[in-house]
Amino acid sequence: MSAILPPAQRVWWRQPVDRVEILWIAIAFIWCLVMFFMMPYWHVYGKQNLSSETYRVTPEQFSKATQAMVDKYTVRTETDEKIPVVRPPADSDVFLIARLWSFWPILELEQGKTYRLHLTAMDYQHGFSLQPENINVQVVPGYEHVITVTPNRAGTYAIVCNEFCGIGHHKMVSKLYVK
Ligand code: CUA
């Protein structure tokens, strides 16, 4: 049979299922179940799929809250784009914007202190992947994802966008300081 000519038999799909095909369907199905149950498993034991609260938010509201934090707590700027590095007080609400193709601002948190980290996307879906911890949060426009975090190890962490968001996706990286 070729894709150019119509099939010789009009009903060409009604054939007995081969044993090998059943076997592969079973293997794929079992693997789907394994991956499905890994999600709650990693939440409890892997500390990677964090609990988050989600609220509706507009880009304007979120920008305003982020700008207020930046105006108050910026300690320096970094890179040629002069991205503010913000050191907010412990127990406060901290905001991070994801947009084409950057994160804004850069956060500097204190080890052992707790923060409420708010994430949103200004335009399309982005990802918040914290490396090397491998913490992953999907960041969706129109929603504010709030995660309560207590950084337990000092260092410079990388933030990577891990949802494909267009031509600059591979450049959408930032960092997070824990001191
Ligand atoms: Cu943002 Cu990929």
CSV table of C-alpha atoms and ligand atoms in Angstrom, one decimal:
chain,number,residue,atom,x,y,z
A,1,MET,CA,0.0,0.0,0.0
A,2,SER,CA,1.3,3.5,-0.7
A,3,ALA,CA,0.2,6.8,0.5
A,4,ILE,CA,-0.6,8.0,-3.0
A,5,LEU,CA,-2.9,5.2,-4.0
A,6,PRO,CA,-6.1,4.4,-2.0
A,7,PRO,CA,-5.9,1.1,0.0
A,8,ALA,CA,-7.0,-1.9,-1.9
A,9,GLN,CA,-9.5,-2.8,0.7
A,10,ARG,CA,-11.8,-0.1,1.7
A,11,VAL,CA,-12.0,-1.2,5.4
A,12,TRP,CA,-8.3,-1.8,5.9
A,13,TRP,CA,-8.1,-1.2,9.6
A,14,ARG,CA,-10.3,-4.0,10.9
A,15,GLN,CA,-7.7,-6.6,11.5
A,16,PRO,CA,-7.1,-8.9,14.5
A,17,VAL,CA,-4.7,-7.3,17.0
A,18,ASP,CA,-1.3,-8.8,16.9
A,19,ARG,CA,0.1,-10.2,20.2
A,20,VAL,CA,3.1,-7.9,20.0
A,21,GLU,CA,0.9,-4.9,19.6
A,22,ILE,CA,-1.1,-5.9,22.7
A,23,LEU,CA,2.2,-6.3,24.6
A,24,TRP,CA,3.4,-2.9,23.6
A,25,ILE,CA,0.1,-1.2,24.5
A,26,ALA,CA,0.4,-2.9,27.9
A,27,ILE,CA,4.0,-1.8,28.4
A,28,ALA,CA,3.1,1.8,27.5
A,29,PHE,CA,0.1,1.8,29.7
A,30,ILE,CA,2.0,0.4,32.7
A,31,TRP,CA,4.7,3.0,32.1
A,32,CYS,CA,2.0,5.8,32.0
A,33,LEU,CA,0.8,4.6,35.4
A,34,VAL,CA,4.3,4.6,36.8
A,35,MET,CA,4.9,8.2,35.7
A,36,PHE,CA,1.5,9.2,37.0
A,37,PHE,CA,2.2,7.9,40.5
A,38,MET,CA,5.7,9.4,40.4
A,39,MET,CA,4.1,12.8,40.5
A,40,PRO,CA,2.6,12.5,44.0
A,41,TYR,CA,5.7,10.4,45.0
A,42,TRP,CA,8.1,13.2,44.1
A,43,HIS,CA,5.9,15.7,45.9
A,44,VAL,CA,6.2,13.8,49.2
A,45,TYR,CA,9.7,12.3,48.9
A,46,GLY,CA,11.5,14.3,46.2
A,47,LYS,CA,10.8,17.8,47.5
A,48,GLN,CA,10.6,18.9,43.9
A,49,ASN,CA,6.9,19.3,43.0
A,50,LEU,CA,6.2,21.9,45.6
A,51,SER,CA,2.7,22.8,46.9
A,52,SER,CA,1.6,26.1,45.5
A,53,GLU,CA,-1.4,28.3,45.8
A,54,THR,CA,-2.8,29.9,42.7
A,55,TYR,CA,-4.7,33.1,42.3
A,56,ARG,CA,-6.0,35.1,39.3
A,57,VAL,CA,-3.9,38.2,38.6
A,58,THR,CA,-3.5,40.7,35.8
A,59,PRO,CA,-0.1,41.7,34.5
A,60,GLU,CA,-0.8,45.2,35.7
A,61,GLN,CA,-1.4,44.2,39.3
A,62,PHE,CA,1.6,41.9,39.4
A,63,SER,CA,3.9,44.5,37.8
A,64,LYS,CA,2.8,47.1,40.3
A,65,ALA,CA,3.6,44.7,43.3
A,66,THR,CA,6.9,43.8,41.8
A,67,GLN,CA,7.9,47.4,41.1
A,68,ALA,CA,7.0,48.3,44.7
A,69,MET,CA,9.3,45.6,46.0
A,70,VAL,CA,12.1,46.6,43.5
A,71,ASP,CA,11.8,50.3,44.5
A,72,LYS,CA,12.1,49.4,48.2
A,73,TYR,CA,14.7,46.7,48.4
A,74,THR,CA,17.1,46.9,45.4
A,75,VAL,CA,20.7,46.6,46.6
A,76,ARG,CA,22.6,46.7,43.3
A,77,THR,CA,22.1,46.0,39.5
A,78,GLU,CA,23.7,43.3,37.4
A,79,THR,CA,24.5,42.6,33.7
A,80,ASP,CA,24.4,45.1,30.9
A,81,GLU,CA,20.6,45.3,31.2
A,82,LYS,CA,21.0,46.6,34.7
A,83,ILE,CA,18.7,44.1,36.2
A,84,PRO,CA,18.0,45.0,39.8
A,85,VAL,CA,19.1,42.6,42.5
A,86,VAL,CA,16.5,42.7,45.3
A,87,ARG,CA,17.1,41.7,48.8
A,88,PRO,CA,13.6,41.6,50.5
A,89,PRO,CA,13.2,41.2,54.2
A,90,ALA,CA,12.5,37.7,55.7
A,91,ASP,CA,8.8,36.6,55.9
A,92,SER,CA,7.9,39.0,53.1
A,93,ASP,CA,6.2,38.5,49.8
A,94,VAL,CA,8.7,38.4,46.9
A,95,PHE,CA,7.7,38.7,43.3
A,96,LEU,CA,9.3,37.3,40.2
A,97,ILE,CA,8.1,38.1,36.6
A,98,ALA,CA,8.7,35.7,33.7
A,99,ARG,CA,8.3,37.2,30.3
A,100,LEU,CA,9.8,37.0,26.8
A,101,TRP,CA,12.7,36.2,27.4
A,102,SER,CA,13.9,37.0,30.9
A,103,PHE,CA,13.1,36.8,34.5
A,104,TRP,CA,12.9,40.1,36.4
A,105,PRO,CA,14.2,41.1,38.9
A,106,ILE,CA,17.1,39.0,40.5
A,107,LEU,CA,16.3,37.9,44.0
A,108,GLU,CA,18.7,37.6,46.9
A,109,LEU,CA,17.3,35.6,49.8
A,110,GLU,CA,18.6,34.8,53.2
A,111,GLN,CA,19.4,31.2,54.2
A,112,GLY,CA,17.0,29.8,56.7
A,113,LYS,CA,14.4,32.5,56.3
A,114,THR,CA,11.0,32.0,54.9
A,115,TYR,CA,9.5,33.9,51.9
A,116,ARG,CA,6.3,33.8,49.9
A,117,LEU,CA,7.5,33.6,46.3
A,118,HIS,CA,5.0,34.9,43.8
A,119,LEU,CA,5.4,33.9,40.1
A,120,THR,CA,3.6,35.0,37.1
A,121,ALA,CA,4.0,35.2,33.3
A,122,MET,CA,3.4,38.4,31.5
A,123,ASP,CA,2.7,37.0,28.1
A,124,TYR,CA,2.9,33.3,27.4
A,125,GLN,CA,3.5,30.2,29.4
A,126,HIS,CA,7.0,30.0,30.9
A,127,GLY,CA,8.7,27.7,33.4
A,128,PHE,CA,10.5,28.2,36.6
A,129,SER,CA,13.2,25.6,37.0
A,130,LEU,CA,15.6,26.1,39.9
A,131,GLN,CA,18.9,24.4,39.3
A,132,PRO,CA,20.6,22.4,40.6
A,133,GLU,CA,17.7,21.7,43.0
A,134,ASN,CA,15.5,20.6,40.1
A,135,ILE,CA,12.5,22.4,41.5
A,136,ASN,CA,9.9,23.0,38.7
A,137,VAL,CA,6.9,25.3,38.5
A,138,GLN,CA,4.8,25.9,35.5
A,139,VAL,CA,4.2,29.7,35.2
A,140,VAL,CA,1.0,30.6,33.4
A,141,PRO,CA,-0.2,34.1,32.4
A,142,GLY,CA,-3.2,35.4,34.2
A,143,TYR,CA,-2.3,33.4,37.3
A,144,GLU,CA,-0.2,34.1,40.3
A,145,HIS,CA,1.6,31.0,41.7
A,146,VAL,CA,2.6,31.4,45.3
A,147,ILE,CA,5.1,29.1,46.9
A,148,THR,CA,6.3,29.3,50.5
A,149,VAL,CA,10.1,28.7,50.4
A,150,THR,CA,12.8,28.4,53.0
A,151,PRO,CA,16.1,28.2,51.2
A,152,ASN,CA,18.3,25.9,53.3
A,153,ARG,CA,21.6,26.1,51.4
A,154,ALA,CA,23.6,29.2,50.5
A,155,GLY,CA,24.8,29.6,46.9
A,156,THR,CA,24.0,31.0,43.5
A,157,TYR,CA,21.2,29.1,41.9
A,158,ALA,CA,20.2,29.1,38.2
A,159,ILE,CA,16.7,29.8,37.1
A,160,VAL,CA,15.9,28.3,33.7
A,161,CYS,CA,12.7,28.6,31.7
A,162,ASN,CA,11.8,25.0,30.9
A,163,GLU,CA,8.6,25.6,28.9
A,164,PHE,CA,9.3,26.3,25.2
A,165,CYS,CA,8.3,30.0,24.7
A,166,GLY,CA,9.6,30.9,21.3
A,167,ILE,CA,12.8,32.0,19.6
A,168,GLY,CA,14.6,33.3,22.7
A,169,HIS,CA,13.6,30.4,25.0
A,170,HIS,CA,17.1,29.1,25.3
A,171,LYS,CA,18.3,32.5,26.5
A,172,MET,CA,15.7,32.8,29.2
A,173,VAL,CA,17.9,32.2,32.2
A,174,SER,CA,18.5,34.0,35.4
A,175,LYS,CA,19.8,33.4,38.9
A,176,LEU,CA,18.8,33.5,42.5
A,177,TYR,CA,21.2,34.2,45.3
A,178,VAL,CA,20.9,32.7,48.8
A,179,LYS,CA,23.2,34.2,51.3
B,1,CUA,CU1,10.2,31.3,28.7
B,1,CUA,CU2,10.9,29.3,27.6
